[in-house]
Amino acid sequence: MLRTILERLPTSVSSNLQELRLRQERPLCLRCIQDEFFVTHDGRVTRNPREAYFITKSDIEKIFLNLTRSSVYTLDEELRSGFITISGGHRVGFTGEAVLQNGKVKSLKNISSLNIRISREIKGCADLVLPLIIDIHLNTVYHTLIISPPGCGKTTLLRDIVRQISNGIQSMGFRGVNVGLVDERSEIAACYNGQPQNDVGLRTDVLDRCPKAEGMYMLVRSMAPHVIATDELGRAEDIAAVEEVLNAGIKLITTVHGIDLDDIKKRPVIDRLLRKTLFNRIIILSSTKSVGTVEDVLDGSNGKSLLEKGKRGDKKL
């Protein structure tokens, strides 16, 4: 039933689909770019939840069973992490009743919600910022921090930066460099069976589903990267690993959730990094005009804007 409904979706909706939200005994919900709809029994989109198809327990069970059967990870690993990545790079998150052991989540049971996130690459979305974060004379990149609220394109931008600096940028005369990518939540490279489903470049080595701090240490010791990239700094151990990377002479490109500089300075571990002016470039994203609006690119040493005034807030991912 559910498959038939989704196959009837208008192309204008399916081509822009970002998330499918399936919640037991609640309406089927879709999120597209800056919009959200419910879906009826015959595949029409509607704003009225009462008209929508309501997800059954059987729907959840069938989808979850099919997903876990095709996964390379054990069911215990999947249930503990709360998500899996499937072929094509799409990620499925799930919730239910937590099973605890020694105060920590061991597994989940009675799965009641699924969030299917559609993986989409936007090649070339980093074109505006790349000239500002690359030192062409030394054929290297600056230590770069991307600030963005959730859902505003930071992972998409990071992926394209990694792809382009890994491949090399002929138009800039930039030769490709080795990149080590720590993809803790399988969102950047979206590995399946260890193979990136997204294009992250010819010279990129990926540590999939690996904790950020541990992954950064591993890459420093074993892979001799020129650049290390990772997503969503936040924990104290992440910051210690960042300092280790910088001390090793490796360039770093990473992201953090936030609205702007003032916002992220409220978090002590991030403020510690900013006070040391470890980042040479700071990119700020928003959704003021649309998802992925580049609000500004700052010089990390003095906070001055590097974007021409006419370009601020105009470029979208």
mmCIF file of C-alpha atoms in Angstrom:
data_model
loop_
_atom_site.group_PDB
_atom_site.id
_atom_site.type_symbol
_atom_site.label_atom_id
_atom_site.label_comp_id
_atom_site.label_asym_id
_atom_site.label_seq_id
_atom_site.Cartn_x
_atom_site.Cartn_y
_atom_site.Cartn_z
ATOM 1 C CA MET A 1 0.000 0.000 0.000
ATOM 2 C CA LEU A 2 2.675 2.490 1.040
ATOM 3 C CA ARG A 3 4.841 1.756 -2.008
ATOM 4 C CA THR A 4 1.873 2.386 -4.304
ATOM 5 C CA ILE A 5 1.137 5.702 -2.596
ATOM 6 C CA LEU A 6 4.703 6.927 -2.975
ATOM 7 C CA GLU A 7 4.878 5.845 -6.624
ATOM 8 C CA ARG A 8 1.905 8.127 -7.350
ATOM 9 C CA LEU A 9 3.584 11.264 -6.009
ATOM 10 C CA PRO A 10 3.823 14.159 -8.487
ATOM 11 C CA THR A 11 7.270 14.496 -10.070
ATOM 12 C CA SER A 12 7.490 18.063 -8.763
ATOM 13 C CA VAL A 13 7.381 16.626 -5.238
ATOM 14 C CA SER A 14 9.432 13.440 -5.636
ATOM 15 C CA SER A 15 12.286 15.262 -7.405
ATOM 16 C CA ASN A 16 12.648 17.693 -4.488
ATOM 17 C CA LEU A 17 12.066 15.202 -1.698
ATOM 18 C CA GLN A 18 14.377 15.477 1.323
ATOM 19 C CA GLU A 19 12.673 13.409 4.025
ATOM 20 C CA LEU A 20 9.902 10.867 4.493
ATOM 21 C CA ARG A 21 8.524 10.783 8.031
ATOM 22 C CA LEU A 22 6.667 7.610 8.974
ATOM 23 C CA ARG A 23 5.116 7.609 12.445
ATOM 24 C CA GLN A 24 2.862 4.774 13.558
ATOM 25 C CA GLU A 25 -0.841 5.701 13.619
ATOM 26 C CA ARG A 26 -0.021 9.199 12.347
ATOM 27 C CA PRO A 27 -0.146 10.823 8.895
ATOM 28 C CA LEU A 28 2.511 10.171 6.259
ATOM 29 C CA CYS A 29 4.610 13.326 6.052
ATOM 30 C CA LEU A 30 7.073 14.502 3.402
ATOM 31 C CA ARG A 31 9.570 17.338 3.593
ATOM 32 C CA CYS A 32 10.789 19.003 0.441
ATOM 33 C CA ILE A 33 13.042 22.044 0.086
ATOM 34 C CA GLN A 34 11.595 24.564 2.556
ATOM 35 C CA ASP A 35 8.166 22.943 2.542
ATOM 36 C CA GLU A 36 6.236 20.095 4.134
ATOM 37 C CA PHE A 37 3.244 18.057 2.993
ATOM 38 C CA PHE A 38 1.035 15.201 4.054
ATOM 39 C CA VAL A 39 0.173 12.475 1.535
ATOM 40 C CA THR A 40 -3.244 10.976 0.832
ATOM 41 C CA HIS A 41 -4.165 7.351 0.025
ATOM 42 C CA ASP A 42 -3.981 8.102 -3.709
ATOM 43 C CA GLY A 43 -0.615 9.894 -3.637
ATOM 44 C CA ARG A 44 -1.855 13.487 -3.587
ATOM 45 C CA VAL A 45 -0.124 16.039 -1.373
ATOM 46 C CA THR A 46 -2.191 18.005 1.112
ATOM 47 C CA ARG A 47 -1.791 20.469 3.962
ATOM 48 C CA ASN A 48 -4.601 18.803 5.893
ATOM 49 C CA PRO A 49 -3.384 15.903 8.088
ATOM 50 C CA ARG A 50 -6.931 14.508 8.306
ATOM 51 C CA GLU A 51 -6.861 13.729 4.587
ATOM 52 C CA ALA A 52 -3.555 11.868 4.796
ATOM 53 C CA TYR A 53 -2.740 8.190 4.798
ATOM 54 C CA PHE A 54 -2.063 7.038 8.362
ATOM 55 C CA ILE A 55 0.978 4.812 8.835
ATOM 56 C CA THR A 56 0.209 1.375 10.295
ATOM 57 C CA LYS A 57 2.270 -0.823 12.563
ATOM 58 C CA SER A 58 2.563 -3.253 9.650
ATOM 59 C CA ASP A 59 4.032 -0.502 7.421
ATOM 60 C CA ILE A 60 6.756 0.219 9.969
ATOM 61 C CA GLU A 61 7.553 -3.464 10.533
ATOM 62 C CA LYS A 62 7.802 -4.300 6.824
ATOM 63 C CA ILE A 63 10.039 -1.346 5.979
ATOM 64 C CA PHE A 64 12.302 -1.860 8.985
ATOM 65 C CA LEU A 65 12.655 -5.581 8.245
ATOM 66 C CA ASN A 66 13.571 -4.923 4.609
ATOM 67 C CA LEU A 67 16.102 -2.265 5.574
ATOM 68 C CA THR A 68 17.871 -4.334 8.208
ATOM 69 C CA ARG A 69 18.000 -7.412 5.981
ATOM 70 C CA SER A 70 19.976 -5.449 3.378
ATOM 71 C CA SER A 71 22.347 -3.840 5.876
ATOM 72 C CA VAL A 72 25.979 -4.889 6.340
ATOM 73 C CA TYR A 73 25.836 -4.068 10.043
ATOM 74 C CA THR A 74 24.443 -6.308 12.755
ATOM 75 C CA LEU A 75 20.967 -5.545 14.007
ATOM 76 C CA ASP A 76 22.342 -4.736 17.461
ATOM 77 C CA GLU A 77 24.657 -2.087 15.985
ATOM 78 C CA GLU A 78 21.804 -0.540 14.042
ATOM 79 C CA LEU A 79 19.446 -0.481 16.989
ATOM 80 C CA ARG A 80 22.083 1.025 19.250
ATOM 81 C CA SER A 81 23.046 3.799 16.836
ATOM 82 C CA GLY A 82 19.481 4.614 15.820
ATOM 83 C CA PHE A 83 20.157 4.792 12.073
ATOM 84 C CA ILE A 84 21.455 2.894 9.063
ATOM 85 C CA THR A 85 22.773 3.980 5.675
ATOM 86 C CA ILE A 86 21.393 2.126 2.679
ATOM 87 C CA SER A 87 22.503 1.762 -0.930
ATOM 88 C CA GLY A 88 22.475 5.122 -2.673
ATOM 89 C CA GLY A 89 23.630 6.921 0.459
ATOM 90 C CA HIS A 90 20.162 7.440 1.909
ATOM 91 C CA ARG A 91 19.970 7.358 5.696
ATOM 92 C CA VAL A 92 17.162 5.925 7.785
ATOM 93 C CA GLY A 93 16.742 6.959 11.400
ATOM 94 C CA PHE A 94 14.368 5.219 13.779
ATOM 95 C CA THR A 95 12.947 5.564 17.268
ATOM 96 C CA GLY A 96 11.061 3.361 19.661
ATOM 97 C CA GLU A 97 11.459 2.023 23.189
ATOM 98 C CA ALA A 98 15.020 2.201 24.512
ATOM 99 C CA VAL A 99 16.564 -0.894 26.104
ATOM 100 C CA LEU A 100 19.116 0.178 28.713
ATOM 101 C CA GLN A 101 22.165 -1.585 30.099
ATOM 102 C CA ASN A 102 24.157 0.068 32.874
ATOM 103 C CA GLY A 103 22.358 3.312 32.177
ATOM 104 C CA LYS A 104 23.235 3.356 28.467
ATOM 105 C CA VAL A 105 21.172 2.521 25.407
ATOM 106 C CA LYS A 106 21.887 -1.061 24.381
ATOM 107 C CA SER A 107 19.168 -1.397 21.777
ATOM 108 C CA LEU A 108 15.715 -0.273 20.672
ATOM 109 C CA LYS A 109 12.511 -2.253 20.496
ATOM 110 C CA ASN A 110 8.942 -1.561 19.406
ATOM 111 C CA ILE A 111 10.105 0.660 16.538
ATOM 112 C CA SER A 112 7.408 3.272 15.945
ATOM 113 C CA SER A 113 8.965 6.005 13.774
ATOM 114 C CA LEU A 114 11.171 6.072 10.691
ATOM 115 C CA ASN A 115 12.852 9.077 9.105
ATOM 116 C CA ILE A 116 14.140 8.362 5.601
ATOM 117 C CA ARG A 117 16.547 11.106 4.531
ATOM 118 C CA ILE A 118 17.172 11.306 0.803
ATOM 119 C CA SER A 119 20.815 11.800 -0.114
ATOM 120 C CA ARG A 120 21.368 14.534 -2.702
ATOM 121 C CA GLU A 121 24.660 15.946 -3.909
ATOM 122 C CA ILE A 122 24.954 19.490 -5.232
ATOM 123 C CA LYS A 123 28.189 19.543 -7.166
ATOM 124 C CA GLY A 124 29.636 23.006 -7.566
ATOM 125 C CA CYS A 125 27.865 24.482 -4.544
ATOM 126 C CA ALA A 126 31.254 25.344 -3.014
ATOM 127 C CA ASP A 127 32.391 27.406 -6.011
ATOM 128 C CA LEU A 128 31.731 30.742 -4.291
ATOM 129 C CA VAL A 129 33.724 29.984 -1.140
ATOM 130 C CA LEU A 130 36.616 27.928 -2.527
ATOM 131 C CA PRO A 131 38.709 30.905 -3.746
ATOM 132 C CA LEU A 132 38.443 32.336 -0.224
ATOM 133 C CA ILE A 133 39.557 29.205 1.646
ATOM 134 C CA ILE A 134 42.390 28.131 -0.657
ATOM 135 C CA ASP A 135 45.956 29.439 -0.539
ATOM 136 C CA ILE A 136 46.838 28.945 -4.179
ATOM 137 C CA HIS A 137 50.479 30.008 -3.747
ATOM 138 C CA LEU A 138 51.164 27.165 -1.305
ATOM 139 C CA ASN A 139 48.626 24.796 -2.909
ATOM 140 C CA THR A 140 46.878 24.276 0.397
ATOM 141 C CA VAL A 141 43.674 25.218 2.185
ATOM 142 C CA TYR A 142 43.096 27.389 5.213
ATOM 143 C CA HIS A 143 41.780 25.949 8.472
ATOM 144 C CA THR A 144 38.057 26.469 7.906
ATOM 145 C CA LEU A 145 34.981 26.402 10.164
ATOM 146 C CA ILE A 146 31.474 26.294 8.700
ATOM 147 C CA ILE A 147 28.716 27.668 10.972
ATOM 148 C CA SER A 148 25.149 26.738 10.146
ATOM 149 C CA PRO A 149 21.796 26.046 11.816
ATOM 150 C CA PRO A 150 20.483 22.504 11.258
ATOM 151 C CA GLY A 151 19.178 21.904 7.755
ATOM 152 C CA CYS A 152 20.915 24.860 6.111
ATOM 153 C CA GLY A 153 23.381 22.973 3.940
ATOM 154 C CA LYS A 154 26.607 22.714 5.923
ATOM 155 C CA THR A 155 27.082 19.005 5.172
ATOM 156 C CA THR A 156 26.303 19.560 1.491
ATOM 157 C CA LEU A 157 28.834 22.393 1.330
ATOM 158 C CA LEU A 158 31.471 20.409 3.230
ATOM 159 C CA ARG A 159 31.042 17.450 0.872
ATOM 160 C CA ASP A 160 31.610 19.586 -2.212
ATOM 161 C CA ILE A 161 34.640 21.318 -0.679
ATOM 162 C CA VAL A 162 36.148 17.902 0.064
ATOM 163 C CA ARG A 163 35.379 16.639 -3.439
ATOM 164 C CA GLN A 164 36.944 19.615 -5.183
ATOM 165 C CA ILE A 165 40.125 19.925 -3.110
ATOM 166 C CA SER A 166 40.605 16.163 -3.411
ATOM 167 C CA ASN A 167 40.188 16.142 -7.196
ATOM 168 C CA GLY A 168 42.009 19.407 -7.799
ATOM 169 C CA ILE A 169 40.571 22.579 -9.319
ATOM 170 C CA GLN A 170 41.954 23.173 -12.785
ATOM 171 C CA SER A 171 40.407 26.624 -13.162
ATOM 172 C CA MET A 172 42.319 27.805 -10.089
ATOM 173 C CA GLY A 173 45.513 25.907 -10.802
ATOM 174 C CA PHE A 174 44.992 23.972 -7.565
ATOM 175 C CA ARG A 175 46.463 20.470 -7.469
ATOM 176 C CA GLY A 176 44.436 17.854 -5.608
ATOM 177 C CA VAL A 177 45.532 16.892 -2.084
ATOM 178 C CA ASN A 178 44.993 13.868 0.166
ATOM 179 C CA VAL A 179 41.927 14.281 2.368
ATOM 180 C CA GLY A 180 41.039 12.203 5.428
ATOM 181 C CA LEU A 181 37.300 12.267 6.086
ATOM 182 C CA VAL A 182 35.790 11.235 9.427
ATOM 183 C CA ASP A 183 32.125 10.540 8.666
ATOM 184 C CA GLU A 184 30.699 9.659 12.067
ATOM 185 C CA ARG A 185 27.053 9.560 11.025
ATOM 186 C CA SER A 186 27.537 8.460 7.403
ATOM 187 C CA GLU A 187 26.133 11.745 6.123
ATOM 188 C CA ILE A 188 29.025 13.106 4.071
ATOM 189 C CA ALA A 189 30.330 10.177 2.030
ATOM 190 C CA ALA A 190 27.307 7.986 2.873
ATOM 191 C CA CYS A 191 29.276 4.741 2.730
ATOM 192 C CA TYR A 192 27.545 1.443 1.999
ATOM 193 C CA ASN A 193 29.638 -1.724 2.343
ATOM 194 C CA GLY A 194 32.549 0.624 3.024
ATOM 195 C CA GLN A 195 32.223 2.321 -0.365
ATOM 196 C CA PRO A 196 31.267 6.023 -0.557
ATOM 197 C CA GLN A 197 27.929 6.467 -2.311
ATOM 198 C CA ASN A 198 28.563 10.194 -2.664
ATOM 199 C CA ASP A 199 31.432 11.630 -4.686
ATOM 200 C CA VAL A 200 34.012 12.826 -2.160
ATOM 201 C CA GLY A 201 36.964 12.947 -4.543
ATOM 202 C CA LEU A 202 39.785 10.846 -5.939
ATOM 203 C CA ARG A 203 42.196 11.383 -3.061
ATOM 204 C CA THR A 204 39.811 11.046 -0.118
ATOM 205 C CA ASP A 205 40.070 8.282 2.492
ATOM 206 C CA VAL A 206 36.919 7.773 4.562
ATOM 207 C CA LEU A 207 36.493 6.538 8.125
ATOM 208 C CA ASP A 208 32.810 5.656 8.234
ATOM 209 C CA ARG A 209 30.708 5.505 11.429
ATOM 210 C CA CYS A 210 33.799 6.352 13.464
ATOM 211 C CA PRO A 211 33.651 8.764 16.432
ATOM 212 C CA LYS A 212 35.135 12.095 15.354
ATOM 213 C CA ALA A 213 37.864 12.410 17.962
ATOM 214 C CA GLU A 214 39.099 8.841 17.579
ATOM 215 C CA GLY A 215 38.886 9.092 13.804
ATOM 216 C CA MET A 216 40.987 12.241 13.677
ATOM 217 C CA TYR A 217 43.686 10.603 15.811
ATOM 218 C CA MET A 218 43.640 7.515 13.573
ATOM 219 C CA LEU A 219 44.002 9.531 10.375
ATOM 220 C CA VAL A 220 46.902 11.553 11.781
ATOM 221 C CA ARG A 221 48.738 8.348 12.719
ATOM 222 C CA SER A 222 48.013 6.209 9.694
ATOM 223 C CA MET A 223 47.040 8.046 6.509
ATOM 224 C CA ALA A 224 49.268 11.162 6.249
ATOM 225 C CA PRO A 225 46.444 13.415 5.048
ATOM 226 C CA HIS A 226 47.044 16.968 3.905
ATOM 227 C CA VAL A 227 43.543 17.885 5.088
ATOM 228 C CA ILE A 228 41.179 16.329 7.625
ATOM 229 C CA ALA A 229 37.463 17.029 7.271
ATOM 230 C CA THR A 230 34.662 16.187 9.666
ATOM 231 C CA ASP A 231 31.188 17.357 10.567
ATOM 232 C CA GLU A 232 29.548 18.830 13.675
ATOM 233 C CA LEU A 233 32.111 19.543 16.370
ATOM 234 C CA GLY A 234 30.670 19.801 19.850
ATOM 235 C CA ARG A 235 32.153 17.482 22.456
ATOM 236 C CA ALA A 236 35.201 18.255 24.573
ATOM 237 C CA GLU A 237 37.071 15.272 23.135
ATOM 238 C CA ASP A 238 36.473 16.649 19.624
ATOM 239 C CA ILE A 239 38.253 19.865 20.551
ATOM 240 C CA ALA A 240 41.271 18.031 21.952
ATOM 241 C CA ALA A 241 41.511 16.049 18.708
ATOM 242 C CA VAL A 242 41.277 19.248 16.654
ATOM 243 C CA GLU A 243 44.258 20.665 18.506
ATOM 244 C CA GLU A 244 46.184 17.444 17.822
ATOM 245 C CA VAL A 245 45.420 17.742 14.103
ATOM 246 C CA LEU A 246 46.596 21.342 13.969
ATOM 247 C CA ASN A 247 49.748 20.553 15.936
ATOM 248 C CA ALA A 248 50.558 17.872 13.362
ATOM 249 C CA GLY A 249 50.547 20.497 10.608
ATOM 250 C CA ILE A 250 47.412 19.103 8.981
ATOM 251 C CA LYS A 251 44.756 21.449 7.636
ATOM 252 C CA LEU A 252 41.243 21.144 9.065
ATOM 253 C CA ILE A 253 37.807 21.779 7.593
ATOM 254 C CA THR A 254 34.892 21.212 9.937
ATOM 255 C CA THR A 255 31.424 22.426 10.901
ATOM 256 C CA VAL A 256 29.454 23.461 13.954
ATOM 257 C CA HIS A 257 25.778 24.081 14.622
ATOM 258 C CA GLY A 258 24.960 27.720 15.254
ATOM 259 C CA ILE A 259 23.492 30.931 13.883
ATOM 260 C CA ASP A 260 26.607 33.096 13.866
ATOM 261 C CA LEU A 261 29.862 33.713 15.739
ATOM 262 C CA ASP A 262 28.155 35.183 18.790
ATOM 263 C CA ASP A 263 25.920 32.139 19.034
ATOM 264 C CA ILE A 264 28.687 29.522 18.987
ATOM 265 C CA LYS A 265 30.812 31.532 21.428
ATOM 266 C CA LYS A 266 28.210 30.688 24.085
ATOM 267 C CA ARG A 267 29.523 27.114 24.045
ATOM 268 C CA PRO A 268 32.729 26.930 26.115
ATOM 269 C CA VAL A 269 34.468 24.232 24.069
ATOM 270 C CA ILE A 270 33.926 26.102 20.789
ATOM 271 C CA ASP A 271 34.766 29.471 22.316
ATOM 272 C CA ARG A 272 38.085 27.994 23.419
ATOM 273 C CA LEU A 273 39.023 27.287 19.798
ATOM 274 C CA LEU A 274 37.868 30.680 18.575
ATOM 275 C CA ARG A 275 39.849 32.537 21.224
ATOM 276 C CA LYS A 276 42.995 30.846 19.963
ATOM 277 C CA THR A 277 42.151 32.022 16.404
ATOM 278 C CA LEU A 278 42.912 28.539 15.125
ATOM 279 C CA PHE A 279 40.548 28.919 12.168
ATOM 280 C CA ASN A 280 41.728 31.114 9.300
ATOM 281 C CA ARG A 281 38.333 31.167 7.596
ATOM 282 C CA ILE A 282 34.791 31.095 8.971
ATOM 283 C CA ILE A 283 31.839 30.469 6.649
ATOM 284 C CA ILE A 284 28.346 31.374 7.892
ATOM 285 C CA LEU A 285 25.289 29.749 6.303
ATOM 286 C CA SER A 286 21.590 30.432 6.814
ATOM 287 C CA SER A 287 18.214 29.881 5.174
ATOM 288 C CA THR A 288 17.211 33.563 5.051
ATOM 289 C CA LYS A 289 16.550 33.488 1.301
ATOM 290 C CA SER A 290 16.635 29.741 0.792
ATOM 291 C CA VAL A 291 18.453 26.733 2.203
ATOM 292 C CA GLY A 292 22.216 27.202 1.942
ATOM 293 C CA THR A 293 22.428 30.983 1.742
ATOM 294 C CA VAL A 294 26.061 32.021 2.272
ATOM 295 C CA GLU A 295 25.704 34.921 4.690
ATOM 296 C CA ASP A 296 29.411 35.670 4.903
ATOM 297 C CA VAL A 297 32.971 34.380 4.828
ATOM 298 C CA LEU A 298 35.151 35.870 7.566
ATOM 299 C CA ASP A 299 38.874 36.161 8.134
ATOM 300 C CA GLY A 300 39.352 34.180 11.331
ATOM 301 C CA SER A 301 42.169 36.404 12.558
ATOM 302 C CA ASN A 302 40.218 39.666 12.611
ATOM 303 C CA GLY A 303 36.575 38.850 11.842
ATOM 304 C CA LYS A 304 36.500 40.951 8.673
ATOM 305 C CA SER A 305 34.321 39.906 5.756
ATOM 306 C CA LEU A 306 36.054 38.475 2.700
ATOM 307 C CA LEU A 307 32.935 38.471 0.532
ATOM 308 C CA GLU A 308 32.102 41.352 -1.732
ATOM 309 C CA LYS A 309 29.081 43.211 -0.359
ATOM 310 C CA GLY A 310 26.979 42.398 -3.378
ATOM 311 C CA LYS A 311 27.539 38.671 -2.909
ATOM 312 C CA ARG A 312 26.636 38.395 0.776
ATOM 313 C CA GLY A 313 23.460 36.459 1.333
ATOM 314 C CA ASP A 314 22.943 35.819 -2.373
ATOM 315 C CA LYS A 315 24.633 32.506 -3.095
ATOM 316 C CA LYS A 316 22.504 29.456 -2.383
ATOM 317 C CA LEU A 317 23.512 25.801 -2.291
#
